[in-house]
């Protein structure tokens, strides 16, 4: 994703603090992983991954908005000497955001 690692870590620490508050655990020595599993929550990183996978799935199945369909073009459905079957064709996008 387009977020700096230290910002991702800060948000994860806030979620961990919230989990400790829910269970009334004040010590930071208690592992949050077991408490998170009891709540049925995922880490924020795994949630971001799940959302990304879901978006790709919707693009491939053409159930996403039409402006996202250009990201889901599959190269070839059969293997030749010059291609690999089933690879996504990611179009080159020019962006004017970084141009000064």
Coordinates of N, CA, C and O in Angstrom, one line a residue:
X1 N 0.8 -1.2 0.0 CA 0.0 0.0 0.0 C 0.9 1.2 0.0 O 2.1 1.2 0.2
X2 N 0.3 2.4 -0.2 CA 1.0 3.6 -0.3 C 1.2 4.4 1.1 O 1.1 5.6 1.1
X3 N 1.3 3.6 2.1 CA 1.5 4.2 3.4 C 2.8 3.8 4.0 O 3.3 2.7 3.8
X4 N 3.5 4.8 4.7 CA 4.8 4.5 5.3 C 4.6 3.4 6.4 O 3.6 3.4 7.1
X5 N 5.7 2.6 6.5 CA 5.6 1.5 7.5 C 5.4 2.1 8.9 O 4.7 1.5 9.7
X6 N 6.1 3.2 9.3 CA 5.9 3.7 10.6 C 4.5 4.1 10.9 O 4.0 4.0 12.0
X7 N 3.8 4.6 9.9 CA 2.3 4.9 10.1 C 1.5 3.7 10.3 O 0.6 3.6 11.1
X8 N 1.8 2.6 9.5 CA 1.1 1.4 9.6 C 1.3 0.8 11.0 O 0.4 0.3 11.7
X9 N 2.5 0.9 11.5 CA 2.8 0.4 12.9 C 2.1 1.2 13.9 O 1.6 0.6 14.9
X10 N 2.0 2.5 13.7 CA 1.3 3.3 14.7 C -0.2 3.0 14.8 O -0.7 2.9 15.9
X11 N -0.8 2.8 13.7 CA -2.2 2.4 13.7 C -2.4 1.0 14.3 O -3.3 0.8 15.0
X12 N -1.5 0.1 14.0 CA -1.6 -1.3 14.6 C -1.4 -1.2 16.1 O -2.1 -1.9 16.9
X13 N -0.5 -0.3 16.6 CA -0.4 -0.1 18.1 C -1.6 0.4 18.7 O -2.0 0.0 19.8
X14 N -2.3 1.3 18.0 CA -3.6 1.8 18.5 C -4.6 0.7 18.6 O -5.4 0.6 19.6
X15 N -4.7 -0.2 17.6 CA -5.6 -1.3 17.6 C -5.2 -2.2 18.8 O -6.1 -2.7 19.5
X16 N -4.0 -2.5 19.0 CA -3.5 -3.3 20.1 C -3.9 -2.7 21.4 O -4.3 -3.4 22.3
X17 N -3.8 -1.4 21.6 CA -4.1 -0.8 22.8 C -5.6 -0.9 23.0 O -6.1 -1.1 24.2
X18 N -6.4 -0.8 22.0 CA -7.9 -1.0 22.1 C -8.2 -2.4 22.5 O -9.1 -2.6 23.4
X19 N -7.5 -3.4 22.0 CA -7.8 -4.8 22.4 C -7.5 -5.0 23.9 O -8.2 -5.6 24.6
X20 N -6.4 -4.4 24.4 CA -6.0 -4.5 25.8 C -7.1 -3.8 26.7 O -7.4 -4.3 27.7
X21 N -7.6 -2.7 26.2 CA -8.7 -2.0 26.9 C -9.9 -2.9 27.0 O -10.6 -2.9 28.0
X22 N -10.3 -3.5 25.9 CA -11.5 -4.4 25.9 C -11.4 -5.5 26.9 O -12.3 -5.8 27.7
X23 N -10.2 -6.1 27.0 CA -10.0 -7.2 28.0 C -9.5 -6.7 29.3 O -9.3 -7.5 30.3
X24 N -9.3 -5.5 29.5 CA -8.8 -4.9 30.8 C -7.4 -5.3 31.2 O -7.1 -5.5 32.4
X25 N -6.6 -5.5 30.2 CA -5.2 -5.9 30.4 C -4.4 -4.7 30.3 O -4.3 -4.0 29.3
X26 N -3.7 -4.3 31.4 CA -2.9 -3.1 31.4 C -1.4 -3.4 31.0 O -0.7 -2.5 30.6
X27 N -1.0 -4.6 31.2 CA 0.4 -4.9 31.0 C 0.7 -5.1 29.5 O -0.1 -5.7 28.8
X28 N 1.8 -4.5 29.0 CA 2.2 -4.7 27.6 C 2.9 -6.0 27.4 O 3.3 -6.3 26.3
X29 N 3.2 -6.7 28.5 CA 3.8 -8.0 28.4 C 2.9 -9.1 27.9 O 3.3 -10.2 27.5
X30 N 1.6 -8.9 28.0 CA 0.6 -9.9 27.6 C 0.5 -9.8 26.1 O 0.4 -8.8 25.5
X31 N 0.6 -11.0 25.4 CA 0.5 -11.1 24.0 C -0.9 -10.7 23.5 O -1.9 -11.2 24.0
X32 N -0.9 -9.8 22.5 CA -2.2 -9.3 22.0 C -2.7 -10.3 21.0 O -3.9 -10.4 20.7
X33 N -1.9 -11.2 20.4 CA -2.3 -12.1 19.4 C -3.4 -13.0 19.8 O -4.4 -13.2 19.1
X34 N -3.3 -13.6 21.0 CA -4.3 -14.5 21.5 C -5.6 -13.7 21.8 O -6.7 -14.2 21.5
X35 N -5.5 -12.5 22.3 CA -6.7 -11.7 22.6 C -7.4 -11.3 21.3 O -8.6 -11.3 21.2
X36 N -6.6 -11.0 20.3 CA -7.1 -10.6 18.9 C -7.9 -11.8 18.3 O -9.0 -11.7 17.8
X37 N -7.3 -13.0 18.5 CA -7.9 -14.2 18.0 C -9.3 -14.5 18.7 O -10.2 -15.0 18.1
X38 N -9.3 -14.3 20.0 CA -10.6 -14.5 20.7 C -11.7 -13.5 20.2 O -12.8 -13.9 20.2
X39 N -11.3 -12.3 19.9 CA -12.2 -11.4 19.3 C -12.6 -11.7 17.9 O -13.6 -11.2 17.4
X40 N -11.8 -12.5 17.2 CA -12.0 -12.8 15.8 C -11.6 -11.7 14.9 O -12.0 -11.6 13.7
X41 N -10.7 -10.8 15.4 CA -10.2 -9.7 14.6 C -8.9 -10.2 13.8 O -8.3 -11.1 14.2
X42 N -8.6 -9.4 12.8 CA -7.4 -9.7 12.0 C -6.4 -8.5 12.2 O -6.8 -7.4 12.6
X43 N -5.1 -8.7 12.0 CA -4.2 -7.6 12.0 C -4.6 -6.6 10.8 O -5.2 -7.1 9.9
X44 N -4.2 -5.4 11.0 CA -4.6 -4.4 10.0 C -3.9 -4.8 8.6 O -4.4 -4.6 7.6
X45 N -2.7 -5.3 8.7 CA -2.0 -5.7 7.5 C -2.7 -6.8 6.7 O -2.9 -6.8 5.5
X46 N -3.2 -7.8 7.5 CA -4.0 -8.9 6.8 C -5.3 -8.4 6.3 O -5.8 -8.9 5.2
X47 N -5.9 -7.4 6.9 CA -7.2 -6.8 6.4 C -6.9 -6.1 5.1 O -7.7 -6.2 4.2
X48 N -5.8 -5.3 5.1 CA -5.5 -4.6 3.8 C -5.2 -5.6 2.7 O -5.7 -5.4 1.6
X49 N -4.5 -6.7 3.0 CA -4.3 -7.8 2.0 C -5.6 -8.4 1.5 O -5.8 -8.6 0.3
X50 N -6.5 -8.7 2.4 CA -7.8 -9.3 2.1 C -8.6 -8.3 1.2 O -9.2 -8.8 0.2
X51 N -8.6 -7.0 1.5 CA -9.3 -6.1 0.6 C -8.7 -6.0 -0.7 O -9.4 -5.9 -1.7
X52 N -7.4 -6.0 -0.8 CA -6.7 -6.0 -2.1 C -7.1 -7.3 -2.9 O -7.4 -7.2 -4.1
X53 N -7.0 -8.4 -2.3 CA -7.4 -9.7 -3.0 C -8.8 -9.6 -3.5 O -9.1 -10.1 -4.6
X54 N -9.7 -9.1 -2.6 CA -11.1 -9.0 -3.0 C -11.3 -8.1 -4.2 O -12.1 -8.4 -5.1
X55 N -10.6 -7.0 -4.2 CA -10.7 -6.1 -5.4 C -10.2 -6.8 -6.6 O -10.9 -6.6 -7.7
X56 N -9.1 -7.5 -6.6 CA -8.6 -8.2 -7.8 C -9.6 -9.2 -8.2 O -9.9 -9.4 -9.4
X57 N -10.2 -9.9 -7.3 CA -11.2 -11.0 -7.6 C -12.4 -10.3 -8.3 O -12.8 -10.8 -9.3
X58 N -12.8 -9.2 -7.8 CA -14.0 -8.5 -8.5 C -13.6 -8.0 -9.8 O -14.4 -8.0 -10.8
X59 N -12.4 -7.5 -10.0 CA -11.9 -7.1 -11.3 C -11.9 -8.2 -12.3 O -12.3 -8.1 -13.5
X60 N -11.4 -9.4 -11.9 CA -11.3 -10.5 -12.8 C -12.7 -11.1 -13.1 O -12.9 -11.6 -14.2
X61 N -13.6 -11.0 -12.2 CA -14.9 -11.5 -12.5 C -15.9 -10.5 -13.1 O -17.1 -10.8 -13.3
X62 N -15.3 -9.3 -13.4 CA -16.1 -8.2 -14.0 C -17.3 -7.8 -13.1 O -18.3 -7.4 -13.6
X63 N -17.1 -7.9 -11.8 CA -18.2 -7.4 -10.9 C -17.8 -6.1 -10.2 O -18.5 -5.6 -9.3
X64 N -16.7 -5.6 -10.7 CA -16.2 -4.3 -10.1 C -16.8 -3.2 -11.0 O -17.3 -3.4 -12.1
X65 N -16.6 -1.9 -10.6 CA -17.0 -0.8 -11.5 C -16.3 -0.9 -12.9 O -15.1 -1.4 -12.9
X66 N -16.9 -0.4 -13.9 CA -16.3 -0.5 -15.2 C -15.0 0.1 -15.4 O -14.1 -0.4 -16.2
X67 N -14.7 1.2 -14.7 CA -13.4 1.9 -14.8 C -12.3 1.0 -14.3 O -11.1 1.3 -14.6
X68 N -12.5 0.0 -13.5 CA -11.5 -0.9 -13.0 C -11.3 -2.1 -13.9 O -10.4 -2.9 -13.7
X69 N -12.1 -2.3 -14.9 CA -12.0 -3.5 -15.8 C -10.7 -3.5 -16.6 O -10.2 -4.5 -17.0
X70 N -10.1 -2.3 -16.9 CA -8.9 -2.3 -17.7 C -7.7 -2.9 -16.9 O -6.8 -3.3 -17.5
X71 N -7.9 -3.0 -15.6 CA -6.8 -3.7 -14.8 C -6.9 -5.2 -14.8 O -6.0 -5.8 -14.3
X72 N -7.9 -5.7 -15.4 CA -8.2 -7.2 -15.3 C -8.0 -7.9 -16.6 O -8.7 -8.9 -16.8
X73 N -7.2 -7.4 -17.5 CA -7.1 -8.1 -18.8 C -6.1 -9.2 -18.6 O -5.0 -9.0 -18.1
X74 N -6.5 -10.4 -19.0 CA -5.6 -11.6 -18.9 C -4.9 -11.7 -20.3 O -5.5 -11.6 -21.3
X75 N -3.6 -12.0 -20.2 CA -2.8 -12.1 -21.5 C -3.2 -13.2 -22.4 O -3.8 -13.0 -23.4
X76 N -2.9 -14.4 -22.1 CA -3.3 -15.6 -22.9 C -3.8 -16.6 -22.0 O -3.3 -16.8 -20.9
X77 N -4.8 -17.3 -22.5 CA -5.3 -18.4 -21.7 C -4.6 -19.8 -22.0 O -4.9 -20.8 -21.5
X78 N -3.7 -19.7 -23.0 CA -3.0 -20.9 -23.3 C -1.5 -20.6 -23.4 O -1.1 -19.4 -23.6
X79 N -0.7 -21.6 -23.1 CA 0.8 -21.4 -23.0 C 1.4 -21.5 -24.4 O 1.1 -22.4 -25.2
X80 N 2.2 -20.5 -24.7 CA 3.0 -20.5 -25.9 C 4.5 -20.4 -25.5 O 4.8 -20.2 -24.3
X81 N 5.4 -20.5 -26.5 CA 6.8 -20.3 -26.1 C 7.1 -18.9 -25.6 O 8.0 -18.7 -24.8
X82 N 6.4 -17.9 -26.0 CA 6.7 -16.5 -25.6 C 5.8 -16.0 -24.5 O 5.9 -14.8 -24.2
X83 N 4.9 -16.8 -24.0 CA 4.1 -16.2 -23.0 C 3.8 -17.3 -21.9 O 4.1 -18.4 -22.0
X84 N 3.3 -16.8 -20.8 CA 3.0 -17.6 -19.7 C 1.5 -17.5 -19.5 O 0.9 -16.4 -19.5
X85 N 0.8 -18.6 -19.4 CA -0.7 -18.6 -19.3 C -1.2 -18.0 -18.0 O -0.6 -18.2 -16.9
X86 N -2.2 -17.2 -18.1 CA -2.9 -16.7 -17.0 C -2.3 -15.5 -16.3 O -2.8 -15.1 -15.2
X87 N -1.4 -14.8 -16.8 CA -0.8 -13.7 -16.2 C -1.6 -12.4 -16.5 O -2.2 -12.3 -17.6
X88 N -1.7 -11.6 -15.5 CA -2.5 -10.4 -15.7 C -1.7 -9.4 -16.5 O -0.5 -9.3 -16.3
X89 N -2.4 -8.7 -17.4 CA -1.7 -7.6 -18.1 C -1.9 -6.3 -17.4 O -3.0 -5.8 -17.4
X90 N -0.9 -5.8 -16.7 CA -1.0 -4.6 -16.0 C -0.6 -3.5 -16.9 O 0.5 -3.4 -17.3
X91 N -1.6 -2.6 -17.2 CA -1.3 -1.5 -18.1 C -0.3 -0.5 -17.5 O -0.4 -0.2 -16.3
X92 N 0.5 0.2 -18.3 CA 1.4 1.2 -17.9 C 0.5 2.5 -17.7 O -0.2 2.9 -18.6
X93 N 0.6 3.1 -16.6 CA -0.2 4.3 -16.3 C 0.7 5.5 -16.1 O 1.6 5.4 -15.2
X94 N 0.5 6.6 -16.8 CA 1.3 7.8 -16.6 C 0.5 8.6 -15.5 O -0.7 8.7 -15.6
X95 N 1.3 9.1 -14.6 CA 0.7 9.9 -13.6 C 1.3 11.3 -13.6 O 2.5 11.4 -13.7
X96 N 0.5 12.3 -13.5 CA 1.0 13.7 -13.4 C 1.2 14.1 -12.0 O 1.5 15.3 -11.8
X97 N 1.0 13.3 -11.0 CA 1.1 13.7 -9.6 C 2.6 14.0 -9.3 O 2.8 14.9 -8.5
X98 N 3.5 13.3 -9.9 CA 4.9 13.6 -9.5 C 5.7 14.5 -10.4 O 6.8 14.8 -10.2
X99 N 4.9 15.0 -11.4 CA 5.6 16.0 -12.3 C 5.5 17.4 -11.7 O 4.5 17.8 -11.2
X100 N 6.6 18.0 -11.8 CA 6.7 19.4 -11.2 C 6.5 20.4 -12.3 O 6.9 20.3 -13.4

